[in-house]
mmCIF file of C-alpha atoms in Angstrom:
data_model
loop_
_atom_site.group_PDB
_atom_site.id
_atom_site.type_symbol
_atom_site.label_atom_id
_atom_site.label_comp_id
_atom_site.label_asym_id
_atom_site.label_seq_id
_atom_site.Cartn_x
_atom_site.Cartn_y
_atom_site.Cartn_z
ATOM 1 C CA MET A 1 10.957 -30.667 0.233
ATOM 2 C CA ILE A 2 7.579 -29.643 -1.158
ATOM 3 C CA TYR A 3 6.908 -25.926 -0.952
ATOM 4 C CA ARG A 4 4.254 -25.276 1.724
ATOM 5 C CA ASP A 5 3.316 -28.972 1.507
ATOM 6 C CA ASN A 6 1.270 -28.196 -1.588
ATOM 7 C CA LEU A 7 2.057 -29.824 -4.908
ATOM 8 C CA PHE A 8 0.342 -27.106 -6.924
ATOM 9 C CA LEU A 9 2.193 -24.282 -5.150
ATOM 10 C CA ASN A 10 5.427 -26.245 -5.297
ATOM 11 C CA ALA A 11 5.179 -26.527 -9.068
ATOM 12 C CA ARG A 12 4.557 -22.783 -9.405
ATOM 13 C CA PHE A 13 7.370 -21.978 -7.007
ATOM 14 C CA GLN A 14 9.915 -24.126 -8.857
ATOM 15 C CA GLU A 15 8.872 -22.687 -12.227
ATOM 16 C CA ALA A 16 9.337 -19.182 -10.834
ATOM 17 C CA VAL A 17 12.780 -20.037 -9.482
ATOM 18 C CA GLN A 18 13.819 -21.414 -12.868
ATOM 19 C CA ALA A 19 12.471 -18.302 -14.587
ATOM 20 C CA ALA A 20 14.595 -16.148 -12.273
ATOM 21 C CA HIS A 21 17.669 -18.151 -13.253
ATOM 22 C CA ASP A 22 16.704 -17.606 -16.892
ATOM 23 C CA GLN A 23 16.071 -13.877 -16.307
ATOM 24 C CA ASP A 24 12.614 -14.444 -17.793
ATOM 25 C CA TRP A 25 10.521 -12.028 -15.743
ATOM 26 C CA GLN A 26 7.331 -12.510 -17.726
ATOM 27 C CA THR A 27 7.361 -16.202 -16.831
ATOM 28 C CA PHE A 28 8.466 -15.376 -13.290
ATOM 29 C CA GLU A 29 5.388 -13.202 -12.848
ATOM 30 C CA LYS A 30 3.127 -15.873 -14.330
ATOM 31 C CA TYR A 31 4.222 -18.477 -11.795
ATOM 32 C CA SER A 32 4.878 -16.308 -8.758
ATOM 33 C CA PHE A 33 1.805 -14.124 -8.582
ATOM 34 C CA TYR A 34 -0.040 -16.157 -5.966
ATOM 35 C CA ASP A 35 0.292 -14.298 -2.668
ATOM 36 C CA ALA A 36 2.666 -12.144 -0.654
ATOM 37 C CA LYS A 37 4.057 -15.164 1.196
ATOM 38 C CA MET A 38 5.196 -16.769 -2.051
ATOM 39 C CA MET A 39 6.786 -13.532 -3.234
ATOM 40 C CA GLU A 40 8.537 -13.173 0.124
ATOM 41 C CA ASP A 41 9.991 -16.662 -0.199
ATOM 42 C CA LEU A 42 10.979 -16.099 -3.827
ATOM 43 C CA LEU A 43 12.731 -12.851 -2.956
ATOM 44 C CA TYR A 44 14.754 -14.610 -0.279
ATOM 45 C CA LYS A 45 15.649 -17.446 -2.659
ATOM 46 C CA CYS A 46 16.211 -15.421 -5.850
ATOM 47 C CA GLU A 47 17.289 -12.037 -4.486
ATOM 48 C CA HIS A 48 20.810 -12.428 -5.910
ATOM 49 C CA LEU A 49 19.408 -13.133 -9.388
ATOM 50 C CA MET A 50 16.958 -10.233 -9.648
ATOM 51 C CA PRO A 51 17.741 -6.689 -10.842
ATOM 52 C CA LEU A 52 16.826 -4.028 -8.295
ATOM 53 C CA GLU A 53 14.045 -2.637 -10.503
ATOM 54 C CA VAL A 54 12.436 -6.069 -10.713
ATOM 55 C CA LYS A 55 12.614 -6.623 -6.965
ATOM 56 C CA CYS A 56 11.036 -3.232 -6.327
ATOM 57 C CA ARG A 57 8.263 -3.819 -8.849
ATOM 58 C CA TYR A 58 7.227 -7.169 -7.405
ATOM 59 C CA ALA A 59 7.554 -5.957 -3.821
ATOM 60 C CA LEU A 60 5.133 -3.114 -4.565
ATOM 61 C CA GLN A 61 2.702 -5.442 -6.299
ATOM 62 C CA HIS A 62 2.537 -7.678 -3.247
ATOM 63 C CA TYR A 63 2.893 -5.090 -0.517
ATOM 64 C CA TYR A 64 -0.826 -4.335 -0.227
ATOM 65 C CA SER A 65 -1.615 -8.040 0.283
ATOM 66 C CA HIS A 66 -0.008 -8.581 3.706
ATOM 67 C CA GLY A 67 3.407 -7.741 2.326
ATOM 68 C CA ASP A 68 3.728 -5.098 5.031
ATOM 69 C CA HIS A 69 4.432 -7.988 7.417
ATOM 70 C CA SER A 70 7.446 -9.148 5.383
ATOM 71 C CA PRO A 71 10.859 -7.559 6.048
ATOM 72 C CA ILE A 72 12.198 -8.320 2.578
ATOM 73 C CA ILE A 73 9.120 -6.945 0.809
ATOM 74 C CA ARG A 74 9.291 -3.797 2.930
ATOM 75 C CA LYS A 75 13.001 -3.536 2.117
ATOM 76 C CA TYR A 76 12.338 -3.200 -1.601
ATOM 77 C CA VAL A 77 9.176 -1.146 -1.226
ATOM 78 C CA ARG A 78 11.308 1.451 0.558
ATOM 79 C CA ARG A 79 13.590 1.582 -2.492
ATOM 80 C CA ALA A 80 10.829 1.566 -5.096
ATOM 81 C CA LYS A 81 10.948 5.254 -5.926
ATOM 82 C CA ILE A 82 13.447 4.290 -8.648
ATOM 83 C CA ILE A 83 10.562 2.745 -10.592
ATOM 84 C CA ARG A 84 8.043 5.528 -9.981
ATOM 85 C CA PRO A 85 6.808 6.565 -13.447
ATOM 86 C CA ASP A 86 7.000 10.194 -14.505
ATOM 87 C CA ASN A 87 3.214 10.292 -14.851
ATOM 88 C CA TRP A 88 2.515 8.760 -11.421
ATOM 89 C CA ARG A 89 0.316 11.739 -10.508
ATOM 90 C CA ASN A 90 -2.243 10.696 -13.116
ATOM 91 C CA ALA A 91 -3.493 8.014 -10.743
ATOM 92 C CA LEU A 92 -4.218 10.566 -7.992
ATOM 93 C CA PRO A 93 -7.713 11.970 -7.480
ATOM 94 C CA GLU A 94 -8.032 15.142 -9.510
ATOM 95 C CA SER A 95 -8.455 17.418 -6.491
ATOM 96 C CA VAL A 96 -4.925 16.701 -5.213
ATOM 97 C CA ARG A 97 -3.154 15.829 -8.441
ATOM 98 C CA ASN A 98 -1.152 19.050 -8.706
ATOM 99 C CA LEU A 99 -0.293 19.665 -5.060
ATOM 100 C CA ASP A 100 3.326 20.089 -4.009
ATOM 101 C CA THR A 101 2.588 18.894 -0.477
ATOM 102 C CA PHE A 102 -0.002 16.332 0.591
ATOM 103 C CA THR A 103 -1.812 16.024 3.892
ATOM 104 C CA VAL A 104 -1.785 12.342 4.825
ATOM 105 C CA TYR A 105 -3.403 10.278 7.568
ATOM 106 C CA ARG A 106 -2.718 7.017 9.325
ATOM 107 C CA GLY A 107 -4.942 5.041 11.683
ATOM 108 C CA GLY A 108 -4.008 2.213 14.034
ATOM 109 C CA ILE A 109 -2.909 1.377 17.551
ATOM 110 C CA GLY A 110 0.720 2.507 17.252
ATOM 111 C CA SER A 111 2.216 5.402 19.181
ATOM 112 C CA ILE A 112 2.846 8.817 17.674
ATOM 113 C CA GLU A 113 6.581 8.169 17.960
ATOM 114 C CA ARG A 114 6.247 5.157 15.661
ATOM 115 C CA ALA A 115 3.885 6.764 13.180
ATOM 116 C CA PRO A 116 6.558 8.536 11.057
ATOM 117 C CA LEU A 117 8.281 5.165 10.554
ATOM 118 C CA SER A 118 5.171 3.666 8.970
ATOM 119 C CA ILE A 119 5.341 3.122 5.218
ATOM 120 C CA SER A 120 1.613 3.359 4.476
ATOM 121 C CA TRP A 121 -0.444 6.536 4.817
ATOM 122 C CA SER A 122 -3.701 7.610 3.215
ATOM 123 C CA LEU A 123 -4.815 10.798 1.551
ATOM 124 C CA SER A 124 -8.243 10.220 3.145
ATOM 125 C CA TYR A 125 -8.982 10.874 6.793
ATOM 126 C CA ASP A 126 -12.001 8.559 6.549
ATOM 127 C CA VAL A 127 -9.858 5.625 5.446
ATOM 128 C CA ALA A 128 -7.418 6.250 8.299
ATOM 129 C CA GLU A 129 -10.218 6.261 10.860
ATOM 130 C CA TRP A 130 -11.657 3.074 9.346
ATOM 131 C CA PHE A 131 -8.275 1.360 9.818
ATOM 132 C CA ALA A 132 -8.033 2.736 13.350
ATOM 133 C CA HIS A 133 -11.364 1.191 14.335
ATOM 134 C CA ARG A 134 -10.462 -2.084 12.624
ATOM 135 C CA SER A 135 -7.196 -2.280 14.575
ATOM 136 C CA GLU A 136 -9.028 -1.466 17.810
ATOM 137 C CA LEU A 137 -11.444 -4.317 17.141
ATOM 138 C CA PHE A 138 -8.704 -6.833 16.288
ATOM 139 C CA TYR A 139 -6.198 -5.963 19.009
ATOM 140 C CA ARG A 140 -8.451 -4.623 21.779
ATOM 141 C CA CYS A 141 -6.213 -1.593 22.211
ATOM 142 C CA PRO A 142 -6.973 2.136 22.045
ATOM 143 C CA CYS A 143 -6.752 3.419 18.486
ATOM 144 C CA HIS A 144 -5.306 6.622 17.093
ATOM 145 C CA VAL A 145 -5.452 8.658 13.910
ATOM 146 C CA TYR A 146 -2.415 10.721 12.961
ATOM 147 C CA GLN A 147 -2.062 13.500 10.441
ATOM 148 C CA GLY A 148 1.104 14.696 8.735
ATOM 149 C CA THR A 149 2.450 16.211 5.560
ATOM 150 C CA ILE A 150 4.719 14.928 2.832
ATOM 151 C CA HIS A 151 6.245 16.669 -0.139
ATOM 152 C CA ALA A 152 5.293 15.153 -3.485
ATOM 153 C CA ASP A 153 8.952 14.598 -4.387
ATOM 154 C CA LYS A 154 9.296 12.263 -1.389
ATOM 155 C CA VAL A 155 6.403 9.972 -2.331
ATOM 156 C CA ILE A 156 7.655 6.510 -3.284
ATOM 157 C CA ALA A 157 4.395 5.389 -4.881
ATOM 158 C CA TYR A 158 0.672 5.989 -4.913
ATOM 159 C CA LEU A 159 -1.454 2.840 -4.740
ATOM 160 C CA PRO A 160 -5.091 3.428 -5.735
ATOM 161 C CA GLU A 161 -6.105 -0.203 -5.244
ATOM 162 C CA ARG A 162 -8.874 -1.007 -2.780
ATOM 163 C CA SER A 163 -9.961 2.628 -2.464
ATOM 164 C CA GLU A 164 -7.362 3.304 0.231
ATOM 165 C CA PHE A 165 -5.736 6.313 -1.494
ATOM 166 C CA GLU A 166 -2.444 4.933 -0.247
ATOM 167 C CA ILE A 167 0.752 6.956 -0.175
ATOM 168 C CA ILE A 168 3.914 4.872 0.204
ATOM 169 C CA GLN A 169 6.820 6.658 1.843
ATOM 170 C CA HIS A 170 9.900 6.101 3.984
ATOM 171 C CA ARG A 171 10.520 8.463 6.902
ATOM 172 C CA ASN A 172 9.415 11.582 5.063
ATOM 173 C CA VAL A 173 6.076 12.395 6.715
ATOM 174 C CA LYS A 174 6.564 15.562 8.737
ATOM 175 C CA ASP A 175 4.615 17.555 11.342
ATOM 176 C CA VAL A 176 2.857 14.456 12.670
ATOM 177 C CA GLN A 177 0.076 15.175 15.149
ATOM 178 C CA GLU A 178 -2.721 13.147 16.668
ATOM 179 C CA ILE A 179 -6.298 13.967 15.782
ATOM 180 C CA THR A 180 -8.315 14.050 19.011
ATOM 181 C CA PRO A 181 -11.174 13.440 19.235
ATOM 182 C CA LEU A 182 -11.769 11.371 16.137
ATOM 183 C CA ARG A 183 -13.934 13.230 13.647
ATOM 184 C CA GLY A 184 -16.198 10.371 12.595
ATOM 185 C CA TYR A 185 -16.782 9.369 9.002
ATOM 186 C CA SER A 186 -17.801 12.052 6.553
ATOM 187 C CA PRO A 187 -21.223 11.846 4.830
ATOM 188 C CA PRO A 188 -19.572 11.185 1.419
ATOM 189 C CA PHE A 189 -17.620 8.272 2.934
ATOM 190 C CA ASN A 190 -20.685 6.781 4.607
ATOM 191 C CA ALA A 191 -22.513 6.862 1.279
ATOM 192 C CA PHE A 192 -19.543 5.424 -0.600
ATOM 193 C CA LYS A 193 -18.840 2.743 2.018
ATOM 194 C CA SER A 194 -22.422 1.514 1.981
ATOM 195 C CA SER A 195 -22.458 1.170 -1.799
ATOM 196 C CA LYS A 196 -21.452 -1.951 -3.685
ATOM 197 C CA LYS A 197 -18.845 0.112 -5.538
ATOM 198 C CA TRP A 198 -16.586 0.526 -2.491
ATOM 199 C CA VAL A 199 -13.138 -0.922 -3.251
ATOM 200 C CA HIS A 200 -14.080 -2.202 -6.694
ATOM 201 C CA ASN A 201 -14.691 0.954 -8.711
ATOM 202 C CA GLU A 202 -11.841 3.441 -9.095
ATOM 203 C CA GLU A 203 -14.016 6.065 -10.750
ATOM 204 C CA GLU A 204 -16.528 6.034 -7.890
ATOM 205 C CA SER A 205 -13.668 5.921 -5.422
ATOM 206 C CA ASN A 206 -12.139 9.098 -6.820
ATOM 207 C CA ARG A 207 -15.563 10.738 -6.953
ATOM 208 C CA TYR A 208 -15.973 10.123 -3.214
ATOM 209 C CA PHE A 209 -12.495 11.469 -2.499
ATOM 210 C CA ASN A 210 -12.935 14.640 -4.533
ATOM 211 C CA GLU A 211 -16.281 15.332 -2.844
ATOM 212 C CA TRP A 212 -14.768 14.741 0.600
ATOM 213 C CA TYR A 213 -11.678 16.822 -0.169
ATOM 214 C CA GLN A 214 -13.681 19.751 -1.439
ATOM 215 C CA SER A 215 -15.854 19.656 1.672
ATOM 216 C CA GLN A 216 -12.717 20.140 3.803
ATOM 217 C CA SER A 217 -12.139 23.516 2.194
ATOM 218 C CA CYS A 218 -15.619 24.817 2.965
#
């Protein structure tokens, strides 16, 4: 049976499976890093061959690319705190780098009862509202933005990719409340969002966040 009816993907998939048997994770990464669907299938096929640290690392790498729809990727993302580096805070925007407790936000169409079960939250209110409006557009349902807090020791990972200021956690966001009415995007976010540097420039991304965060204290 040809993987996904694609000879090119099938060749990559089989090479990755062989690399897992050989415990050659450099080669495994070379042939598996295609999309979250391939990693999902490889985890199901090679789960018994892979050390926990390896499974967590690859699950995190693919989580942001539709991996949140995959039960097995979510399974290892939830356990990925074991691979959180000691210097993980260095990736945070400077304005929140030394906080013991973070305020986090989540936007979507889910109920407030389900919100604490969600893995992905953002340090930015603007990003949460952007996701809320996107979900409303896709699913034609009323959207919500929730706010909560999480202690730094409970953070599984911080993912700075795509300017989402993403905090990964598992059932450790507390004091969840709905923000009503929605605040609207901040001026720094509108300027950042309209620029060509949105998503692609981490330095500009952090500059927006620090400006927005400081404006919250005024």
